[in-house]
XYZ file of C-alpha atoms in Angstrom:
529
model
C 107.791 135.642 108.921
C 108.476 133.320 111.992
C 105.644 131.243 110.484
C 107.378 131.044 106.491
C 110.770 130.257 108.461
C 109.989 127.361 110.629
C 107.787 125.913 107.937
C 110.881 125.941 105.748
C 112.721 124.371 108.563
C 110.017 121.667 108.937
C 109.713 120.910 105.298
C 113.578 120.480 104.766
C 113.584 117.200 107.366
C 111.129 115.653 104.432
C 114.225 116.224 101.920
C 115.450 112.748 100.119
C 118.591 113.733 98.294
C 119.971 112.182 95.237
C 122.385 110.639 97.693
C 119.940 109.440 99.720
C 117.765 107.505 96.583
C 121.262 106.189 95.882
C 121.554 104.160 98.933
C 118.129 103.419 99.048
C 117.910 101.629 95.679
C 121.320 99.542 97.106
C 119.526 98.698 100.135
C 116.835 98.098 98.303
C 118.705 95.060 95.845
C 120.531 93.870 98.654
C 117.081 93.395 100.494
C 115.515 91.645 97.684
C 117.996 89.115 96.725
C 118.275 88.510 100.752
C 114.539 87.364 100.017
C 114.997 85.632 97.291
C 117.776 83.481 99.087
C 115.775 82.683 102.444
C 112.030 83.325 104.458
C 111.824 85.327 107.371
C 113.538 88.197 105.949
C 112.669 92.082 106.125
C 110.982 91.787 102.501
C 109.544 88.547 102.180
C 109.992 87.949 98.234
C 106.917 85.520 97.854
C 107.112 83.342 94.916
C 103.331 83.451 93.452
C 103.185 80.273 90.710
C 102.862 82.506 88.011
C 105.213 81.775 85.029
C 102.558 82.495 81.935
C 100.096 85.572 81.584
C 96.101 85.021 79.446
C 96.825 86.168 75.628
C 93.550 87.250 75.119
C 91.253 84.986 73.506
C 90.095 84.011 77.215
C 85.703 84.513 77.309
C 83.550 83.895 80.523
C 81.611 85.611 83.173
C 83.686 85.330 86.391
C 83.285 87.621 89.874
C 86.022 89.282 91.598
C 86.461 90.653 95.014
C 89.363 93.251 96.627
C 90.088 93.450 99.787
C 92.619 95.938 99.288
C 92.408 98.166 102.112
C 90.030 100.514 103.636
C 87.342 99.550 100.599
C 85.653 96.165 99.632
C 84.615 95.770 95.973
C 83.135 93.273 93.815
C 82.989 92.928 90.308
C 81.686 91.098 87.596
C 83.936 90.808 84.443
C 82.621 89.401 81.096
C 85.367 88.406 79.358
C 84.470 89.046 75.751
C 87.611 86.742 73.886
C 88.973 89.549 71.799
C 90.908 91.546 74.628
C 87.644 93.442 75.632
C 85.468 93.356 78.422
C 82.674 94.496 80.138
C 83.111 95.247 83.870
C 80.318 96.042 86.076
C 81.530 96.788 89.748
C 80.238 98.213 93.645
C 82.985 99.158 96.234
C 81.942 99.289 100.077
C 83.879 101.340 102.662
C 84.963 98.888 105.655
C 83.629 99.718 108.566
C 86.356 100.493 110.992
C 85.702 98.241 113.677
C 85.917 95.484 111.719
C 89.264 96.103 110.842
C 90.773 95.561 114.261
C 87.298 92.788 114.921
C 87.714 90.020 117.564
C 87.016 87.221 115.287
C 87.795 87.049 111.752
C 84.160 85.899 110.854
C 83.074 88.990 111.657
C 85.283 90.388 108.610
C 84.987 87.434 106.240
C 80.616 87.657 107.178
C 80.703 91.404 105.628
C 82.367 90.813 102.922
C 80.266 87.436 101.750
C 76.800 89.508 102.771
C 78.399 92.346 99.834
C 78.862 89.833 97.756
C 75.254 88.571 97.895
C 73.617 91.988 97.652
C 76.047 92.565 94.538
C 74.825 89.676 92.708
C 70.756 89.976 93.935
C 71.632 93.907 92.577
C 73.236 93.328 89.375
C 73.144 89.729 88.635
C 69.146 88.914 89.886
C 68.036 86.958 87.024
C 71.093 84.834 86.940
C 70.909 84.848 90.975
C 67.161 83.603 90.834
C 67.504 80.980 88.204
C 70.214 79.489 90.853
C 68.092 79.448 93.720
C 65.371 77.924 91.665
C 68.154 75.128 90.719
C 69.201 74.927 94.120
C 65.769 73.694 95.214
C 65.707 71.283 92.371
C 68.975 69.309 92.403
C 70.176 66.786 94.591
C 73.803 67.701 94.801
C 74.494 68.149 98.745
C 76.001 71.470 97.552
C 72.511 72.018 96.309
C 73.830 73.513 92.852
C 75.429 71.945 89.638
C 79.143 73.094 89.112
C 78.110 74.580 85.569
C 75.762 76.923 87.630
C 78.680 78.157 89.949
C 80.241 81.729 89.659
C 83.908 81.109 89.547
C 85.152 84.419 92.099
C 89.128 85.588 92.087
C 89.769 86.918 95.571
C 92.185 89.869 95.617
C 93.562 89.743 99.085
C 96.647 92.680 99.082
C 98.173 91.285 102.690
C 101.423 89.364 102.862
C 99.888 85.457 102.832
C 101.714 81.950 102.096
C 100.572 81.017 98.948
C 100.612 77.112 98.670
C 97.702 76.613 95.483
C 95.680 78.382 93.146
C 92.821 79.369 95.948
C 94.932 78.712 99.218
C 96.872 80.673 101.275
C 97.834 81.921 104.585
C 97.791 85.036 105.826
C 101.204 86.264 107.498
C 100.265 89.183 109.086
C 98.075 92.140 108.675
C 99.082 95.663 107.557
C 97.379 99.027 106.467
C 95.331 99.396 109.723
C 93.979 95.919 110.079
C 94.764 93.982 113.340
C 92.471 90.551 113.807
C 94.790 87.633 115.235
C 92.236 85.231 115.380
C 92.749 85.514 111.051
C 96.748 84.939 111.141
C 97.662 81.739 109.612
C 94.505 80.633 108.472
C 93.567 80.180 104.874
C 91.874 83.726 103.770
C 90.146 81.654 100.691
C 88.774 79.066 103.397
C 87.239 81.868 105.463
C 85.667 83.635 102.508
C 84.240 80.281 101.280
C 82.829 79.554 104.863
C 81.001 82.882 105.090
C 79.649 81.924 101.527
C 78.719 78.821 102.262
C 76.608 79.860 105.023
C 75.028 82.239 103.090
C 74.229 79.555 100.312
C 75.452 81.376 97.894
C 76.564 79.764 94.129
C 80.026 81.066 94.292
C 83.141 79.259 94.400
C 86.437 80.929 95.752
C 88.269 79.483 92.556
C 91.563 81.759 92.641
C 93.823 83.932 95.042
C 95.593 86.997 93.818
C 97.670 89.769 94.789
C 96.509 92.622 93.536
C 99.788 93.706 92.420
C 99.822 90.147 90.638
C 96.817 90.704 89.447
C 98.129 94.041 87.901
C 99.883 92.197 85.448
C 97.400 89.374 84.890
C 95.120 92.329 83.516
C 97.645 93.959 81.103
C 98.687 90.740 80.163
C 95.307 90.448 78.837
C 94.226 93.795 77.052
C 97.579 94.868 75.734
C 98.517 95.966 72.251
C 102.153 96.483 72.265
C 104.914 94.037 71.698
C 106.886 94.808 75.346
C 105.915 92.690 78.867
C 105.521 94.198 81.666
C 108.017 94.089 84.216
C 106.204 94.954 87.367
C 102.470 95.883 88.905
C 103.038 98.425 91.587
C 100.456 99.820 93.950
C 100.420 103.135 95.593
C 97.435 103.854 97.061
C 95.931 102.984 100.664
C 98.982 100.869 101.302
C 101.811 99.503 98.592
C 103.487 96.910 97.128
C 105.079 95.250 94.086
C 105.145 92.461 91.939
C 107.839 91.784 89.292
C 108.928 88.903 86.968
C 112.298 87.145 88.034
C 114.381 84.810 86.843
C 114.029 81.468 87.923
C 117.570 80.947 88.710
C 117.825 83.891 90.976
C 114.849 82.459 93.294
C 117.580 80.488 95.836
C 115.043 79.517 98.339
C 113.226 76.202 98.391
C 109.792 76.598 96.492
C 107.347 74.000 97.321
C 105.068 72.238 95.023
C 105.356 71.813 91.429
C 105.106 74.809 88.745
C 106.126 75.542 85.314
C 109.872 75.852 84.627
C 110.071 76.110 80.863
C 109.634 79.996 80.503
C 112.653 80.158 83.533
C 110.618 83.122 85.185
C 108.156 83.862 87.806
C 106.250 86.255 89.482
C 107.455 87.602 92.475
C 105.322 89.404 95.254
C 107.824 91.071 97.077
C 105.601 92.750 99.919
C 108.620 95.730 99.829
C 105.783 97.482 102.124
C 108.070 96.220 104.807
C 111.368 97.503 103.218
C 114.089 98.458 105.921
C 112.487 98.102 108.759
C 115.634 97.729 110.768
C 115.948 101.654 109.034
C 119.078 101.126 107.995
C 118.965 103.877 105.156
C 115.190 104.844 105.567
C 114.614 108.285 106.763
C 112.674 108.854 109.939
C 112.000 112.086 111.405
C 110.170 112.425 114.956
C 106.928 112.635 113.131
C 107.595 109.206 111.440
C 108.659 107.652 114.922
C 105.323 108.920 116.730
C 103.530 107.514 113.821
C 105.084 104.023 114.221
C 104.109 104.411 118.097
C 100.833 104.797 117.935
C 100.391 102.513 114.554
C 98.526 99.331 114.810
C 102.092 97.589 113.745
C 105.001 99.397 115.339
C 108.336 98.427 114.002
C 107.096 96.730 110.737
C 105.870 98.251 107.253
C 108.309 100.680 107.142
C 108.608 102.062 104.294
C 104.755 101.972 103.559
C 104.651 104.243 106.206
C 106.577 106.977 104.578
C 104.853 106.185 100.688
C 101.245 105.201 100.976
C 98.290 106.978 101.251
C 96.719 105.697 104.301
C 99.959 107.411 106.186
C 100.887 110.452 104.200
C 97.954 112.391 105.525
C 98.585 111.500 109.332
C 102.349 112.431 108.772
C 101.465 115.899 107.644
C 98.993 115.838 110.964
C 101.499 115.306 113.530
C 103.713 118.123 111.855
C 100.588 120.998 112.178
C 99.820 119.908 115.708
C 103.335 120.143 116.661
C 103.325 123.836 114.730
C 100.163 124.389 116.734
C 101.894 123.743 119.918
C 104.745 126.484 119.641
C 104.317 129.752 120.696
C 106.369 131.235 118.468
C 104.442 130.903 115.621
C 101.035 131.734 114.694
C 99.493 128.699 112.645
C 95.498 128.844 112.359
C 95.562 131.810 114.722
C 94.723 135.600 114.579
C 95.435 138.090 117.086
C 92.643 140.386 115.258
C 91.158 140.204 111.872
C 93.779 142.940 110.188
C 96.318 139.450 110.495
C 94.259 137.971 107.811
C 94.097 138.657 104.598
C 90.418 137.726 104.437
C 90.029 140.073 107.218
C 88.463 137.240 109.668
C 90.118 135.744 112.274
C 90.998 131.884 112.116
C 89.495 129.555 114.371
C 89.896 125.479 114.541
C 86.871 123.450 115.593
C 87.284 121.785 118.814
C 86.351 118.347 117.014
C 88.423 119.321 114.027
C 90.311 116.226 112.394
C 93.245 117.728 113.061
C 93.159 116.761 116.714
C 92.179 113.089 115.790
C 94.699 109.918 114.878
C 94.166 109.629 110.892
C 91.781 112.639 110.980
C 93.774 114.497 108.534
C 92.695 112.545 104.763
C 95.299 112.664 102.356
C 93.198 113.519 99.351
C 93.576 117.207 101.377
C 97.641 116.679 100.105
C 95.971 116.489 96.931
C 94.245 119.363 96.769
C 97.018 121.349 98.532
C 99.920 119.868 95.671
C 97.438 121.261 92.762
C 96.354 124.858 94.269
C 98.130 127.069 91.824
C 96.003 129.771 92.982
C 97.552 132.940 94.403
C 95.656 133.286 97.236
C 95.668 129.616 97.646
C 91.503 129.877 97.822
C 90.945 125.856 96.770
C 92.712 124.844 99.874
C 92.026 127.343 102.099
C 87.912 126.089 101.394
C 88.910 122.385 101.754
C 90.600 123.244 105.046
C 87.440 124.662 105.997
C 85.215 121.992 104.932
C 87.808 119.076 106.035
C 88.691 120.080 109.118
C 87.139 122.736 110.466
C 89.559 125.234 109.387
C 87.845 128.747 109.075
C 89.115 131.618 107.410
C 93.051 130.130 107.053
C 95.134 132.945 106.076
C 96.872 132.994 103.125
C 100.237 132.349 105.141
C 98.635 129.605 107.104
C 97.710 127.717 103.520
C 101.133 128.380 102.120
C 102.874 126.915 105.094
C 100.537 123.606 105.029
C 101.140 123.412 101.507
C 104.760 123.433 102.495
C 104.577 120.720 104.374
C 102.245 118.439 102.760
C 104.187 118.930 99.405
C 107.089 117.736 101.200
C 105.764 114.708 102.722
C 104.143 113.998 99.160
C 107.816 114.669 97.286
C 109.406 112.123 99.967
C 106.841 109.619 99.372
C 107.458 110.336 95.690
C 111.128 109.326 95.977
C 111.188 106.851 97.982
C 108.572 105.457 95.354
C 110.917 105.728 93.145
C 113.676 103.824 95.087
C 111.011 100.284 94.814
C 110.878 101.026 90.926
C 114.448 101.511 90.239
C 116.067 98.995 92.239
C 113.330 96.426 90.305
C 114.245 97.903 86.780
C 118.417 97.308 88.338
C 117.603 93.683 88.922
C 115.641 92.974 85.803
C 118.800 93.647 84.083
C 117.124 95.071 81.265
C 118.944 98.436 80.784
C 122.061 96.106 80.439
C 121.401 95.919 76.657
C 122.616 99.690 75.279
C 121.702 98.945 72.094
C 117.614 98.491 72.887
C 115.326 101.236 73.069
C 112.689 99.012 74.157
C 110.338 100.477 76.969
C 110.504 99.255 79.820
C 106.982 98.794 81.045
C 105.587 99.407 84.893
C 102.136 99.074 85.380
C 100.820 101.050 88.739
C 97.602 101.649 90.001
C 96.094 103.805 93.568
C 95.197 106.355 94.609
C 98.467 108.424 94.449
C 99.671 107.829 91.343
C 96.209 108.351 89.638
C 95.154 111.628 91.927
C 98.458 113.431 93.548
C 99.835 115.708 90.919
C 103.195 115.383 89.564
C 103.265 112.408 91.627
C 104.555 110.157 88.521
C 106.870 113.391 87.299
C 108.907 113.050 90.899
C 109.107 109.669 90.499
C 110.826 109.948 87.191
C 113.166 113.071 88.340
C 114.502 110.386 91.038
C 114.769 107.898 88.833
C 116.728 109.843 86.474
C 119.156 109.928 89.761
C 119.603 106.621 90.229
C 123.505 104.833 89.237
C 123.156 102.310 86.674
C 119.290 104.481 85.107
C 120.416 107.765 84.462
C 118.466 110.465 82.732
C 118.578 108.207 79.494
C 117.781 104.833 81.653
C 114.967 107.038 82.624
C 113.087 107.374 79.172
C 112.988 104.156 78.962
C 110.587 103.114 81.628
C 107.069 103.773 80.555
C 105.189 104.147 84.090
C 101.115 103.409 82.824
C 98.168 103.644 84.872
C 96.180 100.004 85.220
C 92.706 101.115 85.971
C 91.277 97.910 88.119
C 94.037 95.953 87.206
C 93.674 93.983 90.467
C 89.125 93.454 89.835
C 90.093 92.124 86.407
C 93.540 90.546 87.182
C 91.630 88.145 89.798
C 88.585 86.935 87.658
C 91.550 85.999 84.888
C 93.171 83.846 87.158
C 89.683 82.582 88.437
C 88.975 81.517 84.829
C 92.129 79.914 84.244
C 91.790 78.074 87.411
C 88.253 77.114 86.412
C 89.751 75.725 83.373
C 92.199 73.994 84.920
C 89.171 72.011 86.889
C 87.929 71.075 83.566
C 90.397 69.700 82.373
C 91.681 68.036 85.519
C 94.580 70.114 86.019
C 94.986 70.129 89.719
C 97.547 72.790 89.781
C 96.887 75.717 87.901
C 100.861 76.875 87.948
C 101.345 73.697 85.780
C 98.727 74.528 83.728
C 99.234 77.772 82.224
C 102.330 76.887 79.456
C 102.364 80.814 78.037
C 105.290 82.756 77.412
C 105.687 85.309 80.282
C 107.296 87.538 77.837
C 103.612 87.949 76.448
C 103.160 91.511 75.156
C 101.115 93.580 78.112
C 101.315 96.826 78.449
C 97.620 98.820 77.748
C 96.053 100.415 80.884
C 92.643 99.109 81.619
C 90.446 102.141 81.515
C 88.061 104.428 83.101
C 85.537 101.970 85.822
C 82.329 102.539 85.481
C 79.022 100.978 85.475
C 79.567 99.018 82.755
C 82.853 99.639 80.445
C 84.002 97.917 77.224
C 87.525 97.894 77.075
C 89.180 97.781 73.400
């Protein structure tokens, strides 16, 4: 019983109240439109060059790469011309040590070597017939432009975007730490380590992949209604949405298209309130920020994403595991335990390890309807070298990881409602037009009921309400970011064509193009209708 009750006294410091959403999403507007009026704010409101979205008709085989977080993929997309595609794709887990690497070749090196064994995999006879050119020509690239892959580089880190394919990076989040990286051009480094390589790729575009979210409805969607805003919840998060050009106070440099009077906005709200002034932050989020790679900045992405939901619920079972007054993962004899076994923890158990808790185990816990809670009580054995967990040792970490994942949930839904506030588009009483979000990660796609607390929160939120609510259609983009980035590579490989040196004056398309289809199911090879 003294177990159940200081659980329930645990869980209730993860509670986000109506209340609390209320002065988040206020917060929230009066954060964004501080971003939109100056640089060097707490969200950083970066104006991408994006006024006009593909319709379509676009055809082409172009690579992508992500760089997204603790994975690397790369993709091929052929672009068929009648919304459809064919996407062919390998992800590689980052090795840890070279996300906190001396030197940023050392990063930009693995990432150009998966890009060679992707295209000598899946791409050989194309590959071959360039190396054969490459001996042949007398270009001092050693290759004819026709014969170049055109690759969109997904980079999802806060970076100065000054061109189509150049940018600088700010500062790096989710884990990452190399300074020797900060404030160069990401696109240059790529295209170094590819050049070395000799490989017939050309770092044509730079996306977001929250940008590139949208690029990727833009181009498979049936319905009539644009998209308001690519979110991502997964490893880390972030959002992109489509302003009004008149609300961007701030000095934008270089030229871009002003005739559809909107833009894309990466607004980087990973870094939300991080002077906490309505954020909540218990002594487990504090200790977290500590002993983070980035105390004092990305706030609120450590309270919502992935990479930091799983070391939250962590701290709070080592803490439980510290007081004697409860009896969490311990037995005094085996008639304690319902499985008639005593518990024992592994001495190299995650659980005693920064980050060694995974929060796919939140997962598992959220969708256990079980009575006896057997799924996660065999994933606590498996994951962390949990053995026969009571049934009142899995109920009270379910407790507390289904807190931490409602939070996260709500807080989610604080970045999606103060967007939907701004866009202004409930203003109209009249329309029942959806209003359309695309999202993709790990959290929305996997944590259960993940999208259903969003929408309870929402339904909370002044100026939404529950009938505000049914009118934002939340819909999964599956590799929105892979397919989002060789879109923008082709356009930008058009624009070379034609002689278009800026791509942002190139594309003349109404923003208010209709996107709103999810791109579906990855796999080997996946036509999309």
């Amino acid at each position: 019983m003294a177990l159940a009750e200081e659980t329930k006294r645990i869980a209730a410091q993860f509670e986000y109240t109506d209340e609390d959403v209320n002065k988040g999403v206020q917060e929230f507007l009066r954060q964004m439109n501080e971003g939109l009026q100056h640089d060097g704010t707490s969200m950083s409101q970066i104006p991408t060059y994006v006024t006009g979205v593909p319709n379509g008709t676009e055809k082409g085989l172009y690579l992508a790469v992500d760089l997204g977080g603790t994975n690397f993929r790369v993709c091929s997309i052929h672009l068929n011309g009648d919304t459809t595609f064919n996407l062919t794709f390998s992800k590689v887990a980052i090795p840890k040590e070279l996300m906190v690497a001396k030197h940023a070749s050392d990063l930009f090196g693995f990432l150009a070597k998966q890009i060679e064994l992707f295209l000598r995999t899946h791409h050989e006879d194309h590959f071959e017939a360039h190396v054969r050119r490459r001996q042949t020509v007398s270009t001092p690239e050693g290759y004819r432009d026709e014969h170049i892959f055109r690759l969109g580089f997904t980079f999802s880190f806060p970076v100065r975007q000054v061109g189509i394919n150049k940018g600088t990076l700010m500062r790096w989040t989710k884990g990452f730490d190399i300074p020797d990286a900060v404030g160069k051009d990401v696109c240059a480094l790529l295209q170094q380590e590819i050049d070395l390589l000799h490989l017939p790729v050309k770092v044509a575009a730079l996306v977001n992949d929250t940008v590139g979210t949208l690029m990727a409805r833009s181009y498979t969607s049936p319905g009539k209604t644009s998209t308001l805003l690519g979110a991502i919840f997964g490893t880390g998060t972030n959002g992109a949405y489509v302003e009004k050009i008149t609300n961007i106070k701030k000095p934008v440099e270089g030229d871009y298209d002003k005739t559809t009077g909107l833009m894309v906005i990466n607004t980087e709200w990973g870094s939300f309130d991080n002077q906490l002034n309505v954020l909540p932050n218990t002594s487990y989020d504090i200790e977290l920020d500590k002993k983070s790679v980035n105390p004092g900045i990305q706030i609120f992405e450590k309270r919502v994403s992935g990479m930091f939901l799983g070391e939250i619920v962590r701290l709070v079972v080592v803490d439980m595991l510290k007081n004697p007054a409860i009896s969490l993962f311990k037995d005094e004899n085996s008639s304690h335990n319902d499985w008639k076994s005593t518990t024992t923890i592994a001495e190299d158990s995650g659980v005693f390890r920064q980050w060694g808790l995974d929060s796919s185990l939140m997962s598992i816990a959220a969708a256990d309807g079980t009575p006896d809670q057997s799924s996660l009580r065999q994933e606590l054995e498996k994951q962390l070298q949990i053995y026969a967990a009571s049934l009142e040792d899995a109920q009270a970490f379910r407790a507390v990881a289904n807190a931490v994942g409602r939070r996260a949930a709500r807080l989610s839904a604080v970045a999606l409602g103060a967007v939907v506030l701004q866009s202004g588009q409930l203003d109209d009483k009249t329309s029942d037009e959806p209003i359309d979000i695309g999202v993709d990660g790990s959290l929305v796609e996997h944590y259960p009921f993940f999208r259903d607390m969003i929408y309870e929160a929402l339904a909370a939120v002044d100026g939404i309400g529950p009938e505000g609510a049914k009118r934002v259609r939340i819909g999964i983009a599956k590799d929105g970011s892979g397919v989002g980035a060789a879109l923008i590579a082709l356009v930008a490989a058009s624009m070379e064509k034609k002689g278009v040196v800026d791509y942002l004056n190139y594309i003349k398309n109404d923003v208010a193009q209709k996107f709103a289809a999810a791109i579906p199911e990855a796999g080997e090879s996946t036509t999309v209708a």
